[in-house]
Short mmCIF file of C-alpha atoms in Angstrom, two decimals:
data_model
loop_
_atom_site.label_atom_id
_atom_site.label_comp_id
_atom_site.label_asym_id
_atom_site.label_seq_id
_atom_site.Cartn_x
_atom_site.Cartn_y
_atom_site.Cartn_z
CA MET A 11 273.74 21.84 96.15
CA GLY A 12 276.37 19.81 97.91
CA ARG A 13 277.17 17.37 95.11
CA ASP A 14 280.31 17.76 92.84
CA VAL A 15 279.46 18.68 89.20
CA PRO A 16 281.61 18.73 86.09
CA ALA A 17 282.58 21.74 84.26
CA LEU A 18 280.60 21.80 80.97
CA VAL A 19 278.33 23.73 78.69
CA PHE A 20 274.61 22.80 78.65
CA THR A 21 272.65 22.29 75.36
CA ARG A 22 268.90 22.81 74.78
CA GLU A 23 268.78 19.11 74.70
CA ASP A 24 270.12 18.88 78.22
CA ARG A 25 267.39 21.39 79.44
CA ARG A 26 264.59 19.54 77.87
CA ARG A 27 265.78 16.15 79.13
CA TYR A 28 266.17 17.45 82.60
CA ARG A 29 262.71 18.98 82.74
CA GLU A 30 261.31 15.64 81.68
CA LYS A 31 263.23 13.82 84.37
CA MET A 32 262.24 16.32 87.04
CA HIS A 33 258.56 15.58 86.23
CA THR A 34 259.15 11.88 86.34
CA CYS A 35 260.76 12.54 89.78
CA LEU A 36 257.66 14.49 90.86
CA ASP A 37 255.34 11.58 89.86
CA VAL A 38 257.54 9.11 91.79
CA LEU A 39 257.65 11.35 94.77
CA ALA A 40 253.84 11.49 94.75
CA GLN A 41 253.60 7.81 94.59
CA MET A 42 256.03 7.37 97.43
CA LEU A 43 254.00 9.81 99.62
CA ARG A 44 250.94 7.76 98.93
CA GLU A 45 252.49 4.53 99.90
CA SER A 46 254.19 5.96 103.05
CA GLY A 47 257.48 4.49 102.30
CA PHE A 48 259.56 6.85 104.49
CA GLU A 49 261.64 6.37 107.51
CA SER A 50 260.04 8.34 110.45
CA GLU A 51 260.10 5.87 113.28
CA ARG A 52 263.10 7.47 115.03
CA PRO A 53 263.19 11.07 113.87
CA GLN A 54 266.40 12.83 114.11
CA VAL A 55 267.79 16.31 114.21
CA GLY A 56 270.94 17.70 112.42
CA LEU A 57 273.18 20.86 112.26
CA GLU A 58 275.45 22.58 109.73
CA ILE A 59 277.53 25.61 110.56
CA GLU A 60 279.47 27.79 108.11
CA LEU A 61 282.50 29.40 109.15
CA ASN A 62 284.85 32.03 108.02
CA LEU A 63 288.63 31.93 107.76
CA VAL A 64 290.76 34.73 109.12
CA ASP A 65 294.59 35.38 109.89
CA GLY A 66 295.94 36.44 113.18
CA ASP A 67 294.78 40.04 112.64
CA GLY A 68 291.09 38.94 112.13
CA LEU A 69 291.29 39.55 108.38
CA PRO A 70 289.86 37.12 105.65
CA VAL A 71 292.29 34.46 104.41
CA MET A 72 291.67 32.43 101.16
CA ARG A 73 292.91 29.14 102.31
CA ASN A 74 289.99 26.72 102.47
CA THR A 75 291.90 24.23 100.47
CA GLU A 76 294.85 24.08 102.73
CA VAL A 77 292.60 24.11 105.97
CA LEU A 78 290.39 21.28 104.70
CA GLN A 79 293.59 19.16 103.87
CA ALA A 80 294.92 20.11 107.39
CA ILE A 81 291.70 19.06 109.10
CA ALA A 82 291.32 15.91 107.01
CA ASP A 83 287.82 15.10 108.20
CA PRO A 84 284.93 14.27 105.95
CA SER A 85 282.58 16.06 108.21
CA TRP A 86 284.09 19.34 106.85
CA ALA A 87 283.57 20.68 103.22
CA SER A 88 284.30 23.65 101.13
CA GLU A 89 281.84 26.51 100.67
CA LEU A 90 281.34 29.20 97.93
CA GLY A 91 284.19 31.33 99.00
CA ARG A 92 287.78 30.44 99.51
CA PHE A 93 287.37 32.22 103.03
CA ASN A 94 284.60 29.82 103.88
CA LEU A 95 284.22 26.29 105.45
CA GLU A 96 281.24 24.14 106.59
CA ILE A 97 280.90 21.40 109.03
CA ASN A 98 278.18 18.89 109.11
CA ILE A 99 277.51 17.61 112.72
CA PRO A 100 276.39 13.96 112.46
CA PRO A 101 272.53 13.64 112.89
CA ARG A 102 271.07 12.34 116.29
CA ARG A 103 268.01 12.14 118.43
CA LEU A 104 267.18 15.37 119.96
CA THR A 105 267.18 13.93 123.60
CA ALA A 106 270.18 11.57 123.01
CA GLY A 107 273.23 11.68 125.19
CA GLY A 108 272.05 13.78 128.21
CA PRO A 109 272.48 17.38 128.90
CA GLY A 110 275.39 19.07 127.17
CA SER A 111 276.48 16.19 125.01
CA TRP A 112 275.56 17.78 121.70
CA GLU A 113 277.31 21.00 122.76
CA GLN A 114 280.44 19.26 123.67
CA GLU A 115 280.60 17.25 120.37
CA ILE A 116 280.43 20.55 118.54
CA ARG A 117 282.85 22.29 120.59
CA ASP A 118 285.29 19.29 120.32
CA ALA A 119 284.97 19.12 116.45
CA LEU A 120 285.39 22.91 116.26
CA ASN A 121 288.39 22.95 118.60
CA HIS A 122 290.15 20.21 116.67
CA ALA A 123 289.61 22.05 113.38
CA GLU A 124 290.83 25.35 114.86
CA GLU A 125 294.09 23.53 115.98
CA ARG A 126 294.57 22.11 112.57
CA ALA A 127 293.72 25.50 110.79
CA ALA A 128 296.19 27.43 113.03
CA ALA A 129 298.94 25.18 111.75
CA VAL A 130 298.55 26.51 108.33
CA GLY A 131 298.04 30.18 109.39
CA ALA A 132 294.37 30.35 109.60
CA HIS A 133 291.59 30.73 112.37
CA LEU A 134 287.82 29.92 112.43
CA ILE A 135 285.26 32.39 113.28
CA MET A 136 281.48 31.80 113.58
CA VAL A 137 279.65 34.99 112.51
CA GLY A 138 276.79 35.81 110.14
CA ILE A 139 278.99 38.06 108.11
CA LEU A 140 282.71 38.59 108.62
CA PRO A 141 282.94 42.27 109.78
CA THR A 142 286.43 42.68 108.20
CA LEU A 143 285.45 41.46 104.77
CA GLY A 144 285.96 44.04 101.91
CA GLU A 145 284.53 44.27 98.54
CA SER A 146 287.86 43.51 97.17
CA ASP A 147 287.56 40.17 98.88
CA VAL A 148 284.73 38.91 96.96
CA GLY A 149 285.57 38.94 93.25
CA GLU A 150 285.54 35.95 91.16
CA ALA A 151 288.96 34.92 92.30
CA ALA A 152 287.56 34.29 95.77
CA LEU A 153 285.43 31.42 94.38
CA SER A 154 286.28 28.16 95.88
CA GLY A 155 288.14 25.74 93.40
CA ASP A 156 285.39 23.27 93.15
CA PRO A 157 283.93 23.21 89.53
CA ARG A 158 280.31 23.41 90.95
CA TYR A 159 280.91 27.04 92.16
CA LYS A 160 282.25 28.28 88.93
CA LEU A 161 279.46 26.59 87.07
CA LEU A 162 276.76 28.02 89.25
CA ASN A 163 278.29 31.31 88.89
CA GLU A 164 278.35 31.10 85.14
CA GLN A 165 274.63 29.98 85.05
CA ILE A 166 273.35 32.75 87.29
CA PHE A 167 274.99 35.46 85.33
CA ALA A 168 273.82 33.84 82.03
CA ALA A 169 270.21 33.95 83.53
CA ARG A 170 270.73 37.61 84.64
CA GLY A 171 272.64 38.96 81.62
CA GLU A 172 274.11 41.76 83.70
CA ASP A 173 275.97 42.39 86.96
CA LEU A 174 274.38 42.07 90.18
CA ARG A 175 273.04 45.06 92.05
CA ILE A 176 273.40 45.01 95.87
CA ARG A 177 271.69 47.67 97.80
CA VAL A 178 270.99 47.80 101.47
CA ASP A 179 269.72 50.79 103.31
CA GLY A 180 270.10 50.52 106.94
CA VAL A 181 271.79 52.51 109.67
CA GLU A 182 274.10 53.48 106.68
CA ARG A 183 273.65 52.78 103.00
CA LEU A 184 275.52 50.29 100.68
CA SER A 185 275.17 50.33 97.06
CA MET A 186 277.46 48.24 94.77
CA TYR A 187 277.64 46.15 91.65
CA ALA A 188 279.25 42.64 91.57
CA ASP A 189 280.43 40.52 88.52
CA ALA A 190 280.41 37.31 90.45
CA ILE A 191 278.10 35.61 92.95
CA THR A 192 280.95 35.64 95.66
CA PRO A 193 279.20 38.27 97.71
CA GLU A 194 276.97 35.33 98.66
CA ALA A 195 279.79 33.77 100.37
CA ALA A 196 279.75 36.58 103.05
CA CYS A 197 276.62 34.99 104.23
CA THR A 198 277.56 32.38 106.81
CA SER A 199 274.56 30.45 108.61
CA THR A 200 273.51 27.90 111.04
CA GLN A 201 271.29 25.37 109.50
CA PHE A 202 269.03 23.22 111.63
CA HIS A 203 267.59 20.04 110.20
CA LEU A 204 264.50 18.28 111.49
CA GLN A 205 263.27 15.00 110.25
CA VAL A 206 259.63 14.57 109.89
CA ALA A 207 257.07 12.02 108.76
CA PRO A 208 255.38 12.84 105.49
CA LYS A 209 252.00 13.41 107.07
CA GLU A 210 253.39 15.88 109.51
CA PHE A 211 255.67 17.75 107.19
CA ALA A 212 253.34 20.52 106.20
CA ASP A 213 252.46 21.43 109.75
CA TYR A 214 256.18 21.65 110.70
CA TRP A 215 257.08 23.64 107.67
CA ASN A 216 254.23 26.05 108.23
CA ALA A 217 255.25 26.26 111.87
CA ALA A 218 258.94 26.99 111.03
CA GLN A 219 257.71 29.76 108.49
CA ALA A 220 255.45 31.39 111.17
CA VAL A 221 258.47 31.65 113.73
CA ALA A 222 261.29 32.49 111.11
CA GLY A 223 260.95 36.32 111.94
CA VAL A 224 261.15 35.63 115.79
CA GLN A 225 264.29 33.46 115.12
CA ILE A 226 266.03 36.09 113.15
CA ALA A 227 265.27 38.85 115.92
CA LEU A 228 266.66 36.92 118.76
CA ALA A 229 269.87 35.56 117.03
CA ALA A 230 270.68 38.48 114.49
CA ASN A 231 274.50 38.61 114.19
CA SER A 232 275.35 40.37 111.03
CA PRO A 233 275.30 44.17 111.39
CA PHE A 234 278.29 45.07 109.14
CA LEU A 235 278.95 44.52 105.36
CA PHE A 236 281.87 45.87 103.54
CA GLY A 237 282.56 48.49 106.46
CA LYS A 238 278.92 49.69 106.54
CA GLU A 239 276.56 49.26 109.44
CA LEU A 240 273.35 48.09 107.76
CA TRP A 241 270.47 45.84 109.17
CA ARG A 242 271.08 43.86 112.39
CA GLU A 243 270.84 40.70 110.15
CA THR A 244 272.32 41.96 106.79
CA ARG A 245 272.72 38.48 105.86
CA ILE A 246 269.17 38.22 104.82
CA PRO A 247 268.91 41.10 102.23
CA LEU A 248 272.41 40.32 100.95
CA PHE A 249 271.63 36.54 100.33
CA GLU A 250 268.42 37.54 98.67
CA GLN A 251 270.32 39.82 96.26
CA ALA A 252 273.44 38.14 95.71
CA THR A 253 271.87 34.97 94.13
CA ASP A 254 269.10 36.72 92.19
CA THR A 255 268.90 35.53 88.65
CA ARG A 256 266.25 38.31 87.65
CA PRO A 257 267.24 41.44 85.75
CA GLN A 258 264.73 44.34 86.62
CA GLU A 259 262.32 43.74 84.01
CA ILE A 260 261.68 40.16 85.00
CA LYS A 261 261.22 41.33 88.48
CA ALA A 262 258.74 43.72 87.37
CA GLN A 263 256.79 40.96 85.73
CA GLY A 264 256.50 39.19 89.15
CA VAL A 265 258.75 36.36 88.39
CA ARG A 266 259.78 34.85 91.82
CA PRO A 267 263.26 35.02 93.22
CA ARG A 268 265.29 31.95 93.92
CA VAL A 269 265.92 33.05 97.59
CA TRP A 270 262.38 32.63 98.48
CA PHE A 271 260.26 32.77 101.54
CA GLY A 272 257.30 31.41 99.51
CA GLU A 273 253.87 32.67 99.05
CA ARG A 274 251.33 30.34 100.88
CA TRP A 275 250.85 27.98 103.58
CA ILE A 276 251.18 24.35 102.36
CA THR A 277 249.19 21.10 102.72
CA SER A 278 251.95 18.67 101.72
CA VAL A 279 255.58 18.54 101.20
CA PHE A 280 254.73 17.83 97.48
CA ASP A 281 253.60 21.39 97.17
CA LEU A 282 257.07 22.74 97.62
CA PHE A 283 258.70 20.39 95.11
CA GLU A 284 256.10 20.87 92.76
CA GLU A 285 256.50 24.81 93.06
CA ASN A 286 260.13 24.30 92.43
CA VAL A 287 259.63 22.61 89.06
CA ARG A 288 256.62 24.84 88.06
CA TYR A 289 258.15 28.20 88.79
CA PHE A 290 262.02 27.92 88.59
CA PRO A 291 264.27 27.03 85.35
CA ALA A 292 266.99 24.66 85.98
CA LEU A 293 270.36 26.26 86.64
CA LEU A 294 272.37 22.97 86.48
CA PRO A 295 270.44 20.55 84.20
CA LEU A 296 272.50 17.25 84.90
CA CYS A 297 270.66 14.30 84.41
CA ASP A 298 271.46 11.08 86.46
CA ASP A 299 271.48 7.59 84.87
CA GLU A 300 268.80 6.40 87.29
CA ASP A 301 265.26 5.75 86.09
CA PRO A 302 263.26 6.71 89.17
CA GLN A 303 260.22 5.02 88.20
CA GLU A 304 262.03 1.71 87.26
CA ALA A 305 263.99 1.93 90.59
CA LEU A 306 260.75 2.19 92.65
CA ASP A 307 258.93 -0.37 90.71
CA SER A 308 261.80 -2.85 91.26
CA GLY A 309 261.61 -2.51 95.11
CA GLY A 310 264.54 -0.11 95.37
CA VAL A 311 264.69 3.56 96.69
CA PRO A 312 265.07 6.04 94.08
CA GLU A 313 267.51 8.88 94.54
CA LEU A 314 265.33 11.50 92.60
CA GLY A 315 268.71 13.07 91.77
CA GLU A 316 267.42 15.70 89.34
CA LEU A 317 264.66 16.83 91.83
CA THR A 318 267.09 17.03 94.67
CA LEU A 319 269.86 19.00 92.56
CA HIS A 320 267.21 21.49 91.44
CA ASN A 321 265.88 21.94 95.00
CA GLY A 322 269.49 22.74 95.99
CA THR A 323 269.53 25.93 93.79
CA ILE A 324 266.37 27.14 95.26
CA TYR A 325 267.06 28.86 98.44
CA ARG A 326 263.94 28.62 100.73
CA TRP A 327 264.45 29.91 104.11
CA ASN A 328 262.94 26.76 105.14
CA ARG A 329 263.92 24.06 102.58
CA PRO A 330 262.40 20.76 102.02
CA VAL A 331 264.89 17.99 101.72
CA TYR A 332 264.48 14.35 100.46
CA ALA A 333 267.40 12.19 101.15
CA VAL A 334 268.18 8.48 101.18
CA THR A 335 270.28 6.65 103.82
CA ASP A 336 270.99 3.21 104.94
CA SER A 337 267.66 3.14 106.83
CA GLY A 338 265.62 4.17 103.69
CA PRO A 339 264.27 7.52 102.37
CA HIS A 340 263.35 10.52 104.66
CA LEU A 341 262.01 13.96 104.61
CA ARG A 342 263.43 16.78 106.65
CA ILE A 343 263.02 20.56 106.99
CA GLU A 344 266.34 22.59 106.47
CA ASN A 345 265.90 25.75 108.71
CA ARG A 346 268.27 28.26 107.04
CA VAL A 347 267.29 31.55 108.57
CA LEU A 348 269.87 31.98 111.28
CA PRO A 349 273.41 33.35 111.21
CA ALA A 350 276.43 31.38 112.45
CA GLY A 351 277.58 31.97 116.02
CA PRO A 352 278.28 33.81 118.12
CA THR A 353 279.06 30.91 120.23
CA VAL A 354 278.22 27.15 120.52
CA ALA A 355 276.18 27.90 123.54
CA ASP A 356 274.13 30.32 121.58
CA ILE A 357 273.67 27.96 118.63
CA ILE A 358 272.48 25.11 120.93
CA ALA A 359 270.08 27.46 122.60
CA ASN A 360 268.73 28.74 119.39
CA GLY A 361 268.13 24.96 118.25
CA ALA A 362 266.28 24.22 121.46
CA PHE A 363 264.00 27.15 120.97
CA TYR A 364 263.39 26.31 117.39
CA TYR A 365 262.77 22.57 117.91
CA GLY A 366 260.74 23.23 121.07
CA LEU A 367 258.54 25.95 119.62
CA THR A 368 257.75 24.16 116.35
CA ARG A 369 256.69 21.10 118.26
CA ALA A 370 254.39 22.89 120.37
CA LEU A 371 252.84 24.97 117.51
CA VAL A 372 252.16 21.91 115.65
CA ASP A 373 250.40 20.34 118.67
CA GLU A 374 247.90 23.37 119.15
CA ASP A 375 244.31 22.86 118.50
CA ARG A 376 244.24 26.10 116.35
CA PRO A 377 247.58 26.19 114.56
CA VAL A 378 249.17 29.82 114.20
CA TRP A 379 249.24 29.59 110.53
CA THR A 380 245.38 29.32 110.49
CA ARG A 381 245.20 32.60 112.27
CA MET A 382 247.93 34.62 110.45
CA SER A 383 248.40 35.53 106.82
CA PHE A 384 251.46 34.26 105.12
CA SER A 385 252.41 37.86 104.02
CA VAL A 386 252.59 38.79 107.60
CA ALA A 387 255.05 35.98 108.42
CA GLU A 388 257.22 37.12 105.59
CA GLU A 389 256.97 40.68 106.79
CA ASN A 390 257.99 39.64 110.29
CA LEU A 391 261.11 38.05 108.65
CA HIS A 392 262.37 41.30 107.09
CA THR A 393 261.42 43.48 110.04
CA ALA A 394 263.34 41.15 112.33
CA ALA A 395 266.34 41.13 109.89
CA GLN A 396 266.26 45.02 109.90
CA ASP A 397 265.74 45.69 113.56
CA GLY A 398 267.01 42.65 115.34
CA ILE A 399 266.22 42.18 119.07
CA ASP A 400 264.58 45.59 119.02
CA ALA A 401 261.97 44.62 116.44
CA ARG A 402 258.18 44.73 116.86
CA LEU A 403 256.63 41.67 115.26
CA TYR A 404 253.00 40.59 114.72
CA TRP A 405 251.47 37.47 116.51
CA PRO A 406 247.94 36.50 116.42
CA GLY A 407 246.05 37.28 119.68
CA VAL A 408 248.54 39.78 120.82
CA GLY A 409 249.04 42.11 117.68
CA GLU A 410 252.24 43.89 117.06
CA VAL A 411 254.55 43.69 120.06
CA PRO A 412 258.22 43.96 120.95
CA VAL A 413 259.73 40.51 120.02
CA THR A 414 261.31 40.27 123.68
CA GLU A 415 257.76 40.61 125.18
CA LEU A 416 256.39 38.13 122.65
CA VAL A 417 258.96 35.67 123.56
CA LEU A 418 258.92 35.96 127.24
CA ARG A 419 255.13 35.92 127.70
CA ARG A 420 253.99 33.74 124.86
CA LEU A 421 256.59 31.81 122.90
CA LEU A 422 259.14 30.59 125.58
CA PRO A 423 256.47 28.71 127.72
CA LEU A 424 255.40 27.02 124.30
CA ALA A 425 259.13 26.08 123.57
CA HIS A 426 259.35 24.61 127.13
CA ARG A 427 256.22 22.56 126.34
CA GLY A 428 257.41 21.40 123.00
CA LEU A 429 260.63 20.13 124.36
CA GLU A 430 258.90 18.35 127.16
CA LEU A 431 256.49 16.62 124.53
CA ALA A 432 259.78 15.53 122.77
CA GLY A 433 261.00 13.95 125.95
CA MET A 434 263.49 16.54 127.38
CA ASP A 435 263.28 17.00 131.17
CA ALA A 436 263.42 20.34 132.90
CA ALA A 437 267.07 19.80 133.95
CA TRP A 438 268.15 20.03 130.30
CA ARG A 439 265.61 22.62 129.09
CA GLU A 440 266.18 25.15 131.84
CA PRO A 441 269.74 26.06 130.82
CA LEU A 442 269.21 25.99 127.08
CA LEU A 443 266.06 28.20 127.16
CA GLY A 444 267.45 30.21 129.94
CA VAL A 445 269.89 31.70 127.19
CA ILE A 446 267.00 32.75 125.32
CA GLU A 447 265.14 34.28 128.23
CA GLN A 448 268.22 36.28 129.35
CA ARG A 449 268.74 37.48 125.74
CA CYS A 450 265.06 39.01 125.99
CA VAL A 451 265.56 40.30 129.53
CA THR A 452 268.77 42.14 128.63
CA ALA A 453 267.72 42.78 124.99
CA ARG A 454 271.16 41.88 123.93
CA ASN A 455 272.49 39.63 121.19
CA GLY A 456 275.52 39.25 118.74
CA ALA A 457 274.37 41.90 116.47
CA LEU A 458 273.91 44.56 119.18
CA TRP A 459 277.27 43.75 120.76
CA GLN A 460 279.13 44.10 117.41
CA ALA A 461 277.54 47.48 116.80
CA GLU A 462 278.06 48.80 120.24
CA MET A 463 281.64 47.56 120.42
CA VAL A 464 282.53 49.38 117.11
CA HIS A 465 280.79 52.62 118.27
CA HIS A 466 282.78 52.33 121.60
CA LEU A 467 286.07 51.96 119.72
CA GLU A 468 285.35 54.97 117.46
CA LYS A 469 284.29 57.04 120.51
CA THR A 470 287.59 56.22 122.27
CA GLY A 471 289.89 57.18 119.52
CA VAL A 472 289.84 54.65 116.83
CA SER A 473 288.77 56.85 114.04
CA ASP A 474 289.19 54.48 111.10
CA ARG A 475 286.19 52.16 110.58
CA GLN A 476 288.12 49.33 109.31
CA GLU A 477 290.59 49.32 112.23
CA ALA A 478 287.58 49.43 114.58
CA LEU A 479 285.95 46.37 112.80
CA ARG A 480 289.30 44.57 112.94
CA ARG A 481 289.74 45.08 116.74
CA MET A 482 285.93 44.25 117.31
CA THR A 483 286.58 40.99 115.39
CA LYS A 484 289.57 40.04 117.36
CA THR A 485 287.65 40.57 120.65
CA TYR A 486 284.75 38.75 119.10
CA MET A 487 286.85 35.79 118.55
CA ASP A 488 288.31 35.80 122.14
CA TYR A 489 284.68 35.69 123.58
CA MET A 490 283.58 33.08 121.12
CA HIS A 491 286.32 30.81 122.39
CA MET A 492 285.10 31.31 125.93
CA ASN A 493 281.60 30.06 124.97
CA ALA A 494 279.80 32.39 127.17
CA PRO A 495 276.43 33.37 125.46
CA ALA A 496 276.75 36.79 123.65
CA HIS A 497 274.27 38.57 125.80
CA THR A 498 276.83 38.55 128.59
CA TRP A 499 279.66 39.96 126.60
CA PRO A 500 281.00 43.28 127.93
CA VAL A 501 281.60 46.47 125.81
CA ASP A 502 284.88 48.03 126.99
#
């Protein structure tokens, strides 16, 4: 939902027109898919990273407007909370530039932004949930100033008719109510984009869904929320609850949530957009002037504005994206399951594993999604979020096994093969996937380090949890800037 929207009140007529326009967009999309008018000759990958803003003591600061002005770069944008920012790394070919070029590009962009942010009293941190964030930091006043966030907040609560209930039972228990969607801003993620041809979209999306649990287990980095130690990737249940438009009675009727894993393997990208229209009422029924059918019939490329805006308010963990660029329309998968951080080295390794593994799975004679139920894939996601790198996950042919064993014995060789098929030679693959291998060998990741560091501080005399979290956050930032993968971080 990246577009700017005006502040207004929607009428019944607005909603009716919007629904009609979405159905027209669906018809046009179906026609475009039949006629194969999509750019896919030179598929690209992309990356978005959401970050938090903190002061010199590691505490959240509500200055994203000032920081954005200081950075003065269109690659950077606001996010839901005043303590959030997002960077969009320009898309590229997966194998472009040689080893290390993508990582260096990201580090240069982040270092530049950190320098500019520091000039206005803020610092950037890449982490799934900012450990020092408190309940008092996520009231309505923490919403970013862009009208789209206020409007989204109003529409979600109008649909719910009551405050949000947030409850997570983990190592400790959190139970609270929220009168704004701002707790969602606590969730900061890394989003990998993969451009695919229409005929290959279903296979790649199914593969991404199948490996989502594995991704989360390996990269978990969100063990604390509002002072409580909860799941290893608490961002998953928090995001599911913080954007839920359903009161309890509607949930009981089986109405689908807007943060959604899905309910079946697909045969076409059209399945996902059609489900969006069929299952989910519009939150922001804003109609564009474009007539998509007329645009297509006249030889143009329709923007499908209503369909894409609606898609942006349905938070699939693997979201389909339709977009139009100078080279024409394209389709891509937005992989949304991973937290931000801990380091750029970790992020790039996560990307290599995801891109390589999905490519290899798509290439198999008997794809994994033909041998695993969809419900098991979803169960893997939540098990991984709860247990992190200690999770036991199900995989066809091996049953339920520790995720570290699954990756080392079965999935890491597949990721190597997938990257090789994509044209990446061993000199580049080995250091990237070596980070994943060592995470599994040591059974350590960002979430485990955070929890162990806090426990270490508490055992050595820091009796106040908030102070332990603050000190841990400061140390985390030091290691983050060193860019050594999190499995190498000491606890002392």
